[in-house]
CSV table of C-alpha atoms and ligand atoms in Angstrom, one decimal:
chain,number,residue,atom,x,y,z
A,1,UNK,CA,59.4,-26.9,32.1
A,2,UNK,CA,60.5,-28.9,35.2
A,3,UNK,CA,58.4,-28.3,38.3
A,4,UNK,CA,59.6,-25.9,41.0
A,5,UNK,CA,58.4,-24.5,44.3
A,6,UNK,CA,56.9,-21.0,44.3
A,7,UNK,CA,55.6,-18.7,46.9
A,8,UNK,CA,51.8,-18.7,46.8
A,9,UNK,CA,51.6,-14.9,47.2
A,10,UNK,CA,51.2,-13.3,43.8
A,11,UNK,CA,53.0,-10.1,44.9
A,12,UNK,CA,56.1,-12.1,46.0
A,13,UNK,CA,56.7,-15.0,43.6
A,14,UNK,CA,60.0,-16.2,45.2
A,15,UNK,CA,61.1,-19.5,43.8
A,16,UNK,CA,62.7,-22.6,45.5
A,17,UNK,CA,64.1,-25.8,44.2
A,18,UNK,CA,62.2,-29.1,44.7
A,19,UNK,CA,65.0,-30.4,46.9
A,20,UNK,CA,64.9,-27.5,49.4
A,21,UNK,CA,63.3,-28.3,52.7
A,22,UNK,CA,61.0,-25.3,53.0
A,23,UNK,CA,57.4,-25.0,54.0
A,24,UNK,CA,56.9,-21.2,53.8
A,25,UNK,CA,58.5,-18.4,51.8
A,26,UNK,CA,61.7,-17.1,53.3
A,27,UNK,CA,60.9,-13.6,51.9
A,28,UNK,CA,57.2,-13.1,52.9
A,29,UNK,CA,56.2,-16.1,55.0
A,30,UNK,CA,53.4,-17.3,52.7
A,31,UNK,CA,52.9,-21.0,51.9
A,32,UNK,CA,54.5,-22.6,48.9
A,33,UNK,CA,53.1,-24.5,46.0
A,34,UNK,CA,54.6,-26.8,43.4
A,35,UNK,CA,54.3,-25.2,40.0
A,36,UNK,CA,53.7,-27.6,37.1
A,37,UNK,CA,53.4,-26.9,33.5
A,38,UNK,CA,50.9,-28.9,31.4
A,39,UNK,CA,51.3,-26.9,28.2
A,40,UNK,CA,52.4,-30.0,26.2
A,41,UNK,CA,49.6,-32.2,27.6
A,42,UNK,CA,47.5,-34.2,25.2
A,43,UNK,CA,44.2,-34.6,27.1
A,44,UNK,CA,42.8,-37.4,24.9
A,45,UNK,CA,46.0,-39.5,25.2
A,46,UNK,CA,46.1,-38.9,29.0
A,47,UNK,CA,42.5,-40.0,29.5
A,48,UNK,CA,43.1,-43.2,27.5
A,49,UNK,CA,46.4,-43.9,29.2
A,50,UNK,CA,44.8,-43.6,32.7
A,51,UNK,CA,41.9,-45.7,31.6
A,52,UNK,CA,44.3,-48.5,30.3
A,53,UNK,CA,46.2,-48.5,33.6
A,54,UNK,CA,43.0,-49.5,35.4
A,55,UNK,CA,43.5,-53.0,34.0
A,56,UNK,CA,47.3,-53.0,34.8
A,57,UNK,CA,48.8,-55.0,37.7
A,58,UNK,CA,51.9,-52.8,38.1
A,59,UNK,CA,52.0,-51.4,41.6
A,60,UNK,CA,52.0,-47.8,40.6
A,61,UNK,CA,49.0,-48.3,38.2
A,62,UNK,CA,47.1,-50.0,41.0
A,63,UNK,CA,47.2,-46.8,43.0
A,64,UNK,CA,44.5,-44.2,42.5
A,65,UNK,CA,47.1,-41.5,43.0
A,66,UNK,CA,50.0,-42.7,40.9
A,67,UNK,CA,47.8,-43.9,38.1
A,68,UNK,CA,47.6,-40.2,37.3
A,69,UNK,CA,51.3,-39.6,37.8
A,70,UNK,CA,51.6,-37.3,34.8
A,71,UNK,CA,49.7,-34.7,37.0
A,72,UNK,CA,52.4,-35.2,39.7
A,73,UNK,CA,55.6,-34.6,37.7
A,74,UNK,CA,57.7,-33.8,40.8
A,75,UNK,CA,58.6,-37.5,41.0
A,76,UNK,CA,61.1,-38.4,38.3
A,77,UNK,CA,62.4,-41.6,39.9
A,78,UNK,CA,59.3,-43.7,40.3
A,79,UNK,CA,61.3,-46.4,42.2
A,80,UNK,CA,61.1,-44.0,45.2
A,81,UNK,CA,57.3,-44.0,45.4
A,82,UNK,CA,55.8,-45.2,48.7
A,83,UNK,CA,52.3,-46.6,48.0
A,84,UNK,CA,50.0,-48.8,50.0
A,85,UNK,CA,48.1,-48.5,47.5
A,86,UNK,CA,45.6,-45.6,48.0
A,87,UNK,CA,42.8,-43.9,46.2
A,88,UNK,CA,40.4,-45.9,44.0
A,89,UNK,CA,37.6,-44.8,46.2
A,90,UNK,CA,33.9,-45.2,45.3
A,91,UNK,CA,31.6,-42.6,44.0
A,92,UNK,CA,28.1,-43.4,45.4
A,93,UNK,CA,24.7,-42.2,44.3
A,94,UNK,CA,22.8,-41.4,47.5
A,95,UNK,CA,19.1,-40.8,46.7
A,96,UNK,CA,18.0,-40.6,50.4
A,97,UNK,CA,20.6,-38.0,51.2
A,98,UNK,CA,19.7,-36.1,48.1
A,99,UNK,CA,16.0,-36.1,49.2
A,100,UNK,CA,17.0,-34.9,52.7
A,101,UNK,CA,19.0,-32.0,51.1
A,102,UNK,CA,16.2,-31.1,48.7
A,103,UNK,CA,18.1,-32.2,45.6
A,104,UNK,CA,17.1,-34.4,42.7
A,105,UNK,CA,20.4,-36.3,43.0
A,106,UNK,CA,23.6,-36.3,45.0
A,107,UNK,CA,26.9,-38.2,44.8
A,108,UNK,CA,29.4,-38.9,47.5
A,109,UNK,CA,33.1,-39.5,46.7
A,110,UNK,CA,34.0,-41.6,49.7
A,111,UNK,CA,37.6,-41.1,50.7
A,112,UNK,CA,37.1,-43.2,53.8
A,113,UNK,CA,37.7,-46.2,51.6
A,114,UNK,CA,41.4,-45.5,51.7
A,115,UNK,CA,44.0,-47.7,53.4
A,116,UNK,CA,43.9,-45.8,56.7
A,117,UNK,CA,40.3,-44.8,56.2
A,118,UNK,CA,40.6,-41.1,55.2
A,119,UNK,CA,41.4,-38.7,52.4
A,120,UNK,CA,44.8,-38.0,54.0
A,121,UNK,CA,46.3,-41.1,52.3
A,122,UNK,CA,46.0,-39.5,48.8
A,123,UNK,CA,48.3,-36.7,50.0
A,124,UNK,CA,50.5,-38.7,52.3
A,125,UNK,CA,51.7,-41.1,49.6
A,126,UNK,CA,53.1,-38.1,47.8
A,127,UNK,CA,54.4,-36.4,51.0
A,128,UNK,CA,56.2,-39.5,52.2
A,129,UNK,CA,57.5,-40.2,48.7
A,130,UNK,CA,59.1,-36.7,48.7
A,131,UNK,CA,60.6,-37.5,52.2
A,132,UNK,CA,62.1,-40.6,50.6
A,133,UNK,CA,63.5,-38.6,47.7
A,134,UNK,CA,65.1,-36.2,50.1
A,135,UNK,CA,66.6,-39.1,52.1
A,136,UNK,CA,64.8,-38.1,55.3
A,137,UNK,CA,64.7,-40.6,58.2
A,138,UNK,CA,62.1,-38.9,60.5
A,139,UNK,CA,58.8,-37.5,59.5
A,140,UNK,CA,56.3,-35.7,61.8
A,141,UNK,CA,52.8,-34.1,61.9
A,142,UNK,CA,50.3,-32.6,64.2
A,143,UNK,CA,46.9,-34.1,63.8
A,144,UNK,CA,43.3,-34.2,64.9
A,145,UNK,CA,43.5,-37.9,64.0
A,146,UNK,CA,43.4,-38.8,60.4
A,147,UNK,CA,46.7,-37.3,59.3
A,148,UNK,CA,48.5,-39.1,62.2
A,149,UNK,CA,47.1,-42.6,61.2
A,150,UNK,CA,48.1,-41.9,57.6
A,151,UNK,CA,51.6,-40.7,58.3
A,152,UNK,CA,52.2,-43.6,60.7
A,153,UNK,CA,51.2,-46.1,58.0
A,154,UNK,CA,53.2,-44.6,55.2
A,155,UNK,CA,56.3,-44.0,57.4
A,156,UNK,CA,56.1,-47.6,58.5
A,157,UNK,CA,55.8,-48.8,54.9
A,158,UNK,CA,58.9,-46.9,53.9
A,159,UNK,CA,61.0,-47.6,57.0
A,160,UNK,CA,61.0,-44.1,58.3
A,161,UNK,CA,60.2,-43.1,61.9
A,162,UNK,CA,56.9,-41.2,62.4
A,163,UNK,CA,56.5,-38.7,65.2
A,164,UNK,CA,53.0,-37.8,65.8
A,165,UNK,CA,51.7,-34.9,67.9
A,166,UNK,CA,48.1,-35.1,69.1
A,167,UNK,CA,45.9,-32.8,71.2
A,168,UNK,CA,45.6,-34.7,74.5
A,169,UNK,CA,42.1,-36.0,75.2
A,170,UNK,CA,40.7,-34.9,71.8
A,171,UNK,CA,41.5,-37.8,69.6
A,172,UNK,CA,39.2,-40.6,68.4
A,173,UNK,CA,40.3,-44.0,69.5
A,174,UNK,CA,40.0,-45.4,66.0
A,175,UNK,CA,42.8,-43.1,65.0
A,176,UNK,CA,45.0,-43.3,68.1
A,177,UNK,CA,44.9,-47.1,67.7
A,178,UNK,CA,46.2,-46.9,64.1
A,179,UNK,CA,49.1,-44.6,65.1
A,180,UNK,CA,50.1,-47.0,67.8
A,181,UNK,CA,49.8,-50.1,65.7
A,182,UNK,CA,51.9,-48.7,62.9
A,183,UNK,CA,54.7,-48.0,65.4
A,184,UNK,CA,54.7,-44.2,65.5
A,185,UNK,CA,56.2,-42.3,68.4
A,186,UNK,CA,52.9,-40.8,69.6
A,187,UNK,CA,53.1,-37.6,71.7
A,188,UNK,CA,49.9,-36.3,73.3
A,189,UNK,CA,50.3,-32.6,74.1
A,190,UNK,CA,48.0,-30.7,76.5
A,191,UNK,CA,47.2,-28.0,73.9
A,192,UNK,CA,44.9,-27.6,70.9
A,193,UNK,CA,45.8,-28.3,67.3
A,194,UNK,CA,46.7,-24.7,66.4
A,195,UNK,CA,49.0,-24.3,69.4
A,196,UNK,CA,50.8,-27.6,68.7
A,197,UNK,CA,51.3,-26.8,65.0
A,198,UNK,CA,53.2,-23.6,65.9
A,199,UNK,CA,55.5,-25.5,68.2
A,200,UNK,CA,56.1,-28.4,65.8
A,201,UNK,CA,57.0,-26.1,62.9
A,202,UNK,CA,59.9,-24.7,65.0
A,203,UNK,CA,61.0,-28.1,66.3
A,204,UNK,CA,61.0,-29.8,62.9
A,205,UNK,CA,63.3,-27.2,61.4
A,206,UNK,CA,65.6,-27.4,64.4
A,207,UNK,CA,65.9,-31.2,64.6
A,208,UNK,CA,65.9,-32.0,60.9
A,209,UNK,CA,62.5,-33.7,61.0
A,210,UNK,CA,60.5,-33.6,57.8
A,211,UNK,CA,57.1,-32.0,58.5
A,212,UNK,CA,54.1,-33.6,56.8
A,213,UNK,CA,51.2,-31.4,57.7
A,214,UNK,CA,49.3,-29.9,54.8
A,215,UNK,CA,51.7,-26.9,54.8
A,216,UNK,CA,53.8,-29.4,53.0
A,217,UNK,CA,53.2,-28.6,49.3
A,218,UNK,CA,53.9,-32.2,48.2
A,219,UNK,CA,51.0,-33.5,50.2
A,220,UNK,CA,48.8,-31.1,48.3
A,221,UNK,CA,50.1,-32.6,45.0
A,222,UNK,CA,48.9,-36.0,46.1
A,223,UNK,CA,45.6,-34.7,47.3
A,224,UNK,CA,44.8,-33.3,43.9
A,225,UNK,CA,44.1,-36.9,42.8
A,226,UNK,CA,40.8,-36.9,44.6
A,227,UNK,CA,39.2,-34.6,42.2
A,228,UNK,CA,41.0,-36.1,39.2
A,229,UNK,CA,39.6,-39.5,40.1
A,230,UNK,CA,36.2,-38.1,40.8
A,231,UNK,CA,36.0,-36.5,37.4
A,232,UNK,CA,37.3,-39.6,35.6
A,233,UNK,CA,34.6,-41.7,37.4
A,234,UNK,CA,32.0,-39.1,36.1
A,235,UNK,CA,33.3,-39.6,32.5
A,236,UNK,CA,34.9,-36.1,32.8
A,237,UNK,CA,31.5,-34.5,33.2
A,238,UNK,CA,32.1,-31.5,35.5
A,239,UNK,CA,29.5,-31.2,38.3
A,240,UNK,CA,27.8,-27.9,39.1
A,241,UNK,CA,29.0,-28.0,42.7
A,242,UNK,CA,31.7,-29.9,44.7
A,243,UNK,CA,31.2,-29.7,48.4
A,244,UNK,CA,33.7,-30.5,51.1
A,245,UNK,CA,34.3,-29.9,54.8
A,246,UNK,CA,37.0,-27.3,55.8
A,247,UNK,CA,39.4,-27.5,58.8
A,248,UNK,CA,43.0,-26.5,58.2
A,249,UNK,CA,41.9,-25.9,54.6
A,250,UNK,CA,44.5,-28.1,52.8
A,251,UNK,CA,41.9,-30.1,51.1
A,252,UNK,CA,40.1,-27.2,49.4
A,253,UNK,CA,43.5,-25.8,48.4
A,254,UNK,CA,44.3,-29.1,46.8
A,255,UNK,CA,40.9,-29.4,45.1
A,256,UNK,CA,41.3,-25.9,43.6
A,257,UNK,CA,44.8,-26.6,42.4
A,258,UNK,CA,43.7,-29.9,40.9
A,259,UNK,CA,40.8,-28.3,39.0
A,260,UNK,CA,43.0,-25.4,37.8
A,261,UNK,CA,45.6,-27.9,36.4
A,262,UNK,CA,43.0,-30.2,34.8
A,263,UNK,CA,41.6,-27.1,33.1
A,264,UNK,CA,45.0,-25.9,32.0
A,265,UNK,CA,45.8,-29.4,30.6
A,266,UNK,CA,42.6,-29.4,28.6
A,267,UNK,CA,41.1,-32.4,30.5
A,268,UNK,CA,38.0,-30.4,31.5
A,269,UNK,CA,36.5,-27.4,29.7
A,270,UNK,CA,34.6,-25.9,32.6
A,271,UNK,CA,34.9,-25.5,36.3
A,272,UNK,CA,32.5,-26.3,39.1
A,273,UNK,CA,31.5,-24.1,41.9
A,274,UNK,CA,32.7,-25.2,45.4
A,275,UNK,CA,31.2,-25.0,48.9
A,276,UNK,CA,33.3,-25.4,52.0
A,277,UNK,CA,31.4,-26.3,55.1
A,278,UNK,CA,32.7,-25.7,58.7
A,279,UNK,CA,31.3,-26.6,62.1
A,280,UNK,CA,29.7,-23.5,63.7
A,281,UNK,CA,32.0,-23.7,66.7
A,282,UNK,CA,35.2,-23.7,64.6
A,283,UNK,CA,34.3,-21.6,61.6
A,284,UNK,CA,36.9,-18.8,61.1
A,285,UNK,CA,36.9,-19.3,57.3
A,286,UNK,CA,33.1,-18.9,57.2
A,287,UNK,CA,33.4,-15.7,59.2
A,288,UNK,CA,36.1,-14.5,56.8
A,289,UNK,CA,33.7,-14.8,53.9
A,290,UNK,CA,30.9,-13.2,55.8
A,291,UNK,CA,32.9,-10.3,57.1
A,292,UNK,CA,35.8,-9.9,54.7
A,293,UNK,CA,39.3,-8.6,55.7
A,294,UNK,CA,41.8,-11.0,57.0
A,295,UNK,CA,41.2,-14.3,58.8
A,296,UNK,CA,40.6,-13.8,62.5
A,297,UNK,CA,41.3,-17.1,64.4
A,298,UNK,CA,38.8,-18.7,66.7
A,299,UNK,CA,40.7,-19.0,69.9
A,300,UNK,CA,38.8,-21.9,71.5
A,301,UNK,CA,37.4,-23.9,68.6
A,302,UNK,CA,34.8,-26.4,69.6
A,303,UNK,CA,32.9,-29.2,67.8
A,304,UNK,CA,32.3,-32.9,68.2
A,305,UNK,CA,33.5,-33.1,64.6
A,306,UNK,CA,37.1,-33.3,66.0
A,307,UNK,CA,38.7,-33.6,62.6
A,308,UNK,CA,37.8,-30.0,61.8
A,309,UNK,CA,38.2,-28.6,65.3
A,310,UNK,CA,40.7,-26.0,64.1
A,311,UNK,CA,40.5,-22.3,64.9
A,312,UNK,CA,43.5,-20.9,63.0
A,313,UNK,CA,43.7,-22.7,59.6
A,314,UNK,CA,47.1,-22.4,58.2
A,315,UNK,CA,46.1,-22.6,54.5
A,316,UNK,CA,43.5,-19.9,54.6
A,317,UNK,CA,45.1,-17.7,52.0
A,318,UNK,CA,45.4,-20.5,49.5
A,319,UNK,CA,41.9,-21.6,50.3
A,320,UNK,CA,40.5,-18.1,50.0
A,321,UNK,CA,42.1,-17.7,46.6
A,322,UNK,CA,40.8,-21.1,45.3
A,323,UNK,CA,37.2,-20.5,46.6
A,324,UNK,CA,37.1,-17.1,44.9
A,325,UNK,CA,38.5,-18.5,41.7
A,326,UNK,CA,35.8,-21.1,41.7
A,327,UNK,CA,32.9,-18.7,42.6
A,328,UNK,CA,32.6,-20.6,45.8
A,329,UNK,CA,30.7,-20.2,49.1
A,330,UNK,CA,31.5,-21.0,52.7
A,331,UNK,CA,28.8,-22.3,55.1
A,332,UNK,CA,28.7,-23.3,58.7
A,333,UNK,CA,26.5,-25.9,60.4
A,334,UNK,CA,25.5,-26.7,63.9
A,335,UNK,CA,26.3,-29.9,65.9
A,336,UNK,CA,22.6,-31.0,65.5
A,337,UNK,CA,22.7,-30.5,61.8
A,338,UNK,CA,25.9,-32.5,61.5
A,339,UNK,CA,24.7,-35.3,63.7
A,340,UNK,CA,21.4,-35.7,61.7
A,341,UNK,CA,23.1,-35.4,58.3
A,342,UNK,CA,25.5,-38.2,59.4
A,343,UNK,CA,22.6,-40.5,60.3
A,344,UNK,CA,20.9,-39.8,57.0
A,345,UNK,CA,24.1,-40.7,55.1
A,346,UNK,CA,24.2,-43.9,57.2
A,347,UNK,CA,20.7,-44.7,56.0
A,348,UNK,CA,22.1,-44.8,52.5
A,349,UNK,CA,24.4,-47.6,53.6
A,350,UNK,CA,27.3,-45.2,53.7
A,351,UNK,CA,29.3,-44.7,56.9
A,352,UNK,CA,31.1,-41.4,57.5
A,353,UNK,CA,32.6,-39.5,60.3
A,354,UNK,CA,31.0,-36.2,61.6
A,355,UNK,CA,33.3,-33.9,59.7
A,356,UNK,CA,32.4,-35.6,56.5
A,357,UNK,CA,28.7,-35.3,57.2
A,358,UNK,CA,29.0,-31.5,57.5
A,359,UNK,CA,28.9,-31.6,53.7
A,360,UNK,CA,25.3,-32.9,53.6
A,361,UNK,CA,24.2,-30.5,56.4
A,362,UNK,CA,25.8,-27.6,54.4
A,363,UNK,CA,24.2,-28.7,51.1
A,364,UNK,CA,20.8,-28.8,52.8
A,365,UNK,CA,21.2,-25.3,54.1
A,366,UNK,CA,22.5,-24.0,50.7
A,367,UNK,CA,19.6,-25.5,48.9
A,368,UNK,CA,17.1,-24.0,51.3
A,369,UNK,CA,18.8,-20.6,50.9
A,370,UNK,CA,18.5,-20.9,47.1
A,371,UNK,CA,22.2,-20.9,46.6
A,372,UNK,CA,22.3,-24.4,45.2
A,373,UNK,CA,19.4,-25.1,42.7
A,374,UNK,CA,17.3,-28.3,43.5
A,375,UNK,CA,18.2,-29.8,40.1
A,376,UNK,CA,21.9,-29.0,40.4
A,377,UNK,CA,24.5,-31.7,39.8
A,378,UNK,CA,26.3,-32.0,43.2
A,379,UNK,CA,29.2,-34.1,44.3
A,380,UNK,CA,30.3,-34.1,47.9
A,381,UNK,CA,33.5,-35.5,49.4
A,382,UNK,CA,33.2,-37.7,52.4
A,383,UNK,CA,36.6,-37.3,54.0
A,384,UNK,CA,36.7,-40.1,56.6
A,385,UNK,CA,35.1,-43.3,57.8
A,386,UNK,CA,32.3,-44.1,60.3
A,387,UNK,CA,34.6,-46.4,62.3
A,388,UNK,CA,36.9,-43.6,63.4
A,389,UNK,CA,34.6,-42.7,66.3
A,390,UNK,CA,32.0,-45.4,67.1
A,391,UNK,CA,31.4,-43.7,70.5
A,392,UNK,CA,29.8,-40.7,68.8
A,393,UNK,CA,27.6,-43.0,66.7
A,394,UNK,CA,26.4,-45.0,69.7
A,395,UNK,CA,25.6,-41.9,71.7
A,396,UNK,CA,23.6,-40.3,68.9
A,397,UNK,CA,21.5,-43.4,68.2
A,398,UNK,CA,20.9,-44.0,71.9
A,399,UNK,CA,19.9,-40.4,72.7
A,400,UNK,CA,23.0,-39.6,74.8
A,401,UNK,CA,25.0,-37.2,72.5
A,402,UNK,CA,25.7,-33.8,73.8
A,403,UNK,CA,27.4,-30.7,72.3
A,404,UNK,CA,30.7,-29.5,73.7
A,405,UNK,CA,28.8,-27.0,75.8
A,406,UNK,CA,26.6,-29.9,77.2
A,407,UNK,CA,23.4,-29.2,75.2
A,408,UNK,CA,21.6,-32.3,74.3
A,409,UNK,CA,21.6,-33.3,70.6
A,410,UNK,CA,18.2,-34.8,69.5
A,411,UNK,CA,18.6,-38.2,68.0
A,412,UNK,CA,16.2,-37.3,65.2
A,413,UNK,CA,17.1,-40.4,63.2
A,414,UNK,CA,18.0,-42.5,66.2
A,415,UNK,CA,18.2,-46.3,66.1
A,416,UNK,CA,18.9,-47.5,69.6
A,417,UNK,CA,19.6,-51.1,70.2
A,418,UNK,CA,16.8,-53.0,71.9
A,419,UNK,CA,17.4,-55.3,74.9
A,420,UNK,CA,15.0,-58.1,75.6
A,421,UNK,CA,14.8,-61.0,78.0
A,422,UNK,CA,15.6,-64.5,76.7
A,423,UNK,CA,11.9,-65.1,75.9
A,424,UNK,CA,10.8,-66.5,72.5
A,425,UNK,CA,7.3,-65.0,72.7
A,426,UNK,CA,8.6,-61.5,73.5
A,427,UNK,CA,11.2,-61.6,70.7
A,428,UNK,CA,8.6,-62.8,68.3
A,429,UNK,CA,6.2,-60.1,69.3
A,430,UNK,CA,9.0,-57.5,68.9
A,431,UNK,CA,9.7,-58.8,65.4
A,432,UNK,CA,6.1,-58.7,64.4
A,433,UNK,CA,5.7,-55.1,65.7
A,434,UNK,CA,8.8,-53.8,63.9
A,435,UNK,CA,8.0,-55.5,60.6
A,436,UNK,CA,6.9,-52.4,58.7
A,437,UNK,CA,9.1,-49.8,60.3
B,501,F0G,N1,37.6,-34.2,57.2
B,501,F0G,C1,38.3,-35.0,57.9
B,501,F0G,C2,37.8,-36.4,58.2
B,501,F0G,C3,39.6,-34.6,58.4
B,501,F0G,O1,40.4,-35.4,59.1
B,501,F0G,C4,40.0,-33.3,58.1
B,501,F0G,C5,41.3,-32.8,58.6
B,501,F0G,C6,39.2,-32.4,57.4
B,501,F0G,C7,37.9,-32.9,57.0
B,501,F0G,C8,39.5,-31.0,57.1
B,501,F0G,O2,40.4,-31.0,56.0
B,501,F0G,O3,42.1,-29.6,57.1
B,501,F0G,O4,42.3,-30.1,54.7
B,501,F0G,O5,40.5,-28.6,55.6
B,501,F0G,N2,42.0,-33.4,59.4
B,501,F0G,C9,43.4,-33.0,59.8
B,501,F0G,C10,44.0,-34.1,60.6
B,501,F0G,C11,43.5,-31.7,60.4
B,501,F0G,O6,44.9,-33.8,61.4
B,501,F0G,O7,43.7,-35.3,60.4
B,501,F0G,P1,41.4,-29.7,55.8
């Protein structure tokens, strides 16, 4: 059966063709998803095909998204694919971080090793490919940083114009720099992410601009490849837990869909549990799981983990359904917990941005609460790279980091630079003193 778009609400089920430009259901307003059928899949054959492609030099096989293109059957004309190439990100063992969390072992799937340094590239290659299939000339997104850099790069690579909307004053320079360099029309709006997204949804429809926020179901298709690649790297051994940060909740929606489809295709025979971690100042999804009912937005979301500074996550219904399906949990962590966890990940030789480090902080809390067993097999997704926001890192290590409400953050694992006079004896003395630290 050929893929089609379907309303995500089980009580509605309206269908749309793949070439329709729709982001939500015209009948009930819910988000849409691409429905694929893997009934005829031969799991053994797929696994060996994907393995063989790892030695191929063909541009699509070199991509860690399109190497798995049988799982993204919405593309029939592969000549339209826009790839940089993306994916192929490492899976690290992180013993120091495991010890900090109270676990015997812990793995990090590091999506910061992508062409624009975040997990957004896995989805953007698919989203921009769909824009190319549709013949779009302009693509747009609202972003806390990573999506904008990713969209700007893929639009540039494909010859489309990117229009990027950012919350003024709340964007890390590492990301703004990328958007500018890749030639995107960059518009800073004096509003927060949630407010801008509402506005851009209206404008995009009016002006014929293709919207590539995670409401776009084709981005979710690409983002599924993160979990596919992770499982392939693990020899298809399903972990007990997969842990990831949650903001607008596109990534957990993609992870859940990816796992459901791998299971349906017979590529895995069990499912992991999932944990979504939010920053305490921007945690509407965590509150939903604690209190039940419908999601109540956080009107003034705050966190130094700007990537997940989102109070009204647009994909919450999809995310809620995926988390429940996977017997998942949702946790929130403080600014101090995020900052310390980030430094601990750094001590493993792995650089991540604050939002990504929320995973380790959340795992530590969940182990202490007895939710995650100390001997559990846990994989966490690091969503973005350390170099997005060096200012945060410097402030933490030099004891100057403060929460959004101006409370000091302790630099528990601080590593401030040392300044010395140009004096050989003094430098030698310093080196001798620090030898066994
Ligand atoms: N981690 C990082 C590094 C992110 O950039 C984001 C989202 C998330 C986690 C949360 O993922 O929204 O799928 O739950 N960043 C978006 C952006 C909002 O504009 O770059 P989510």
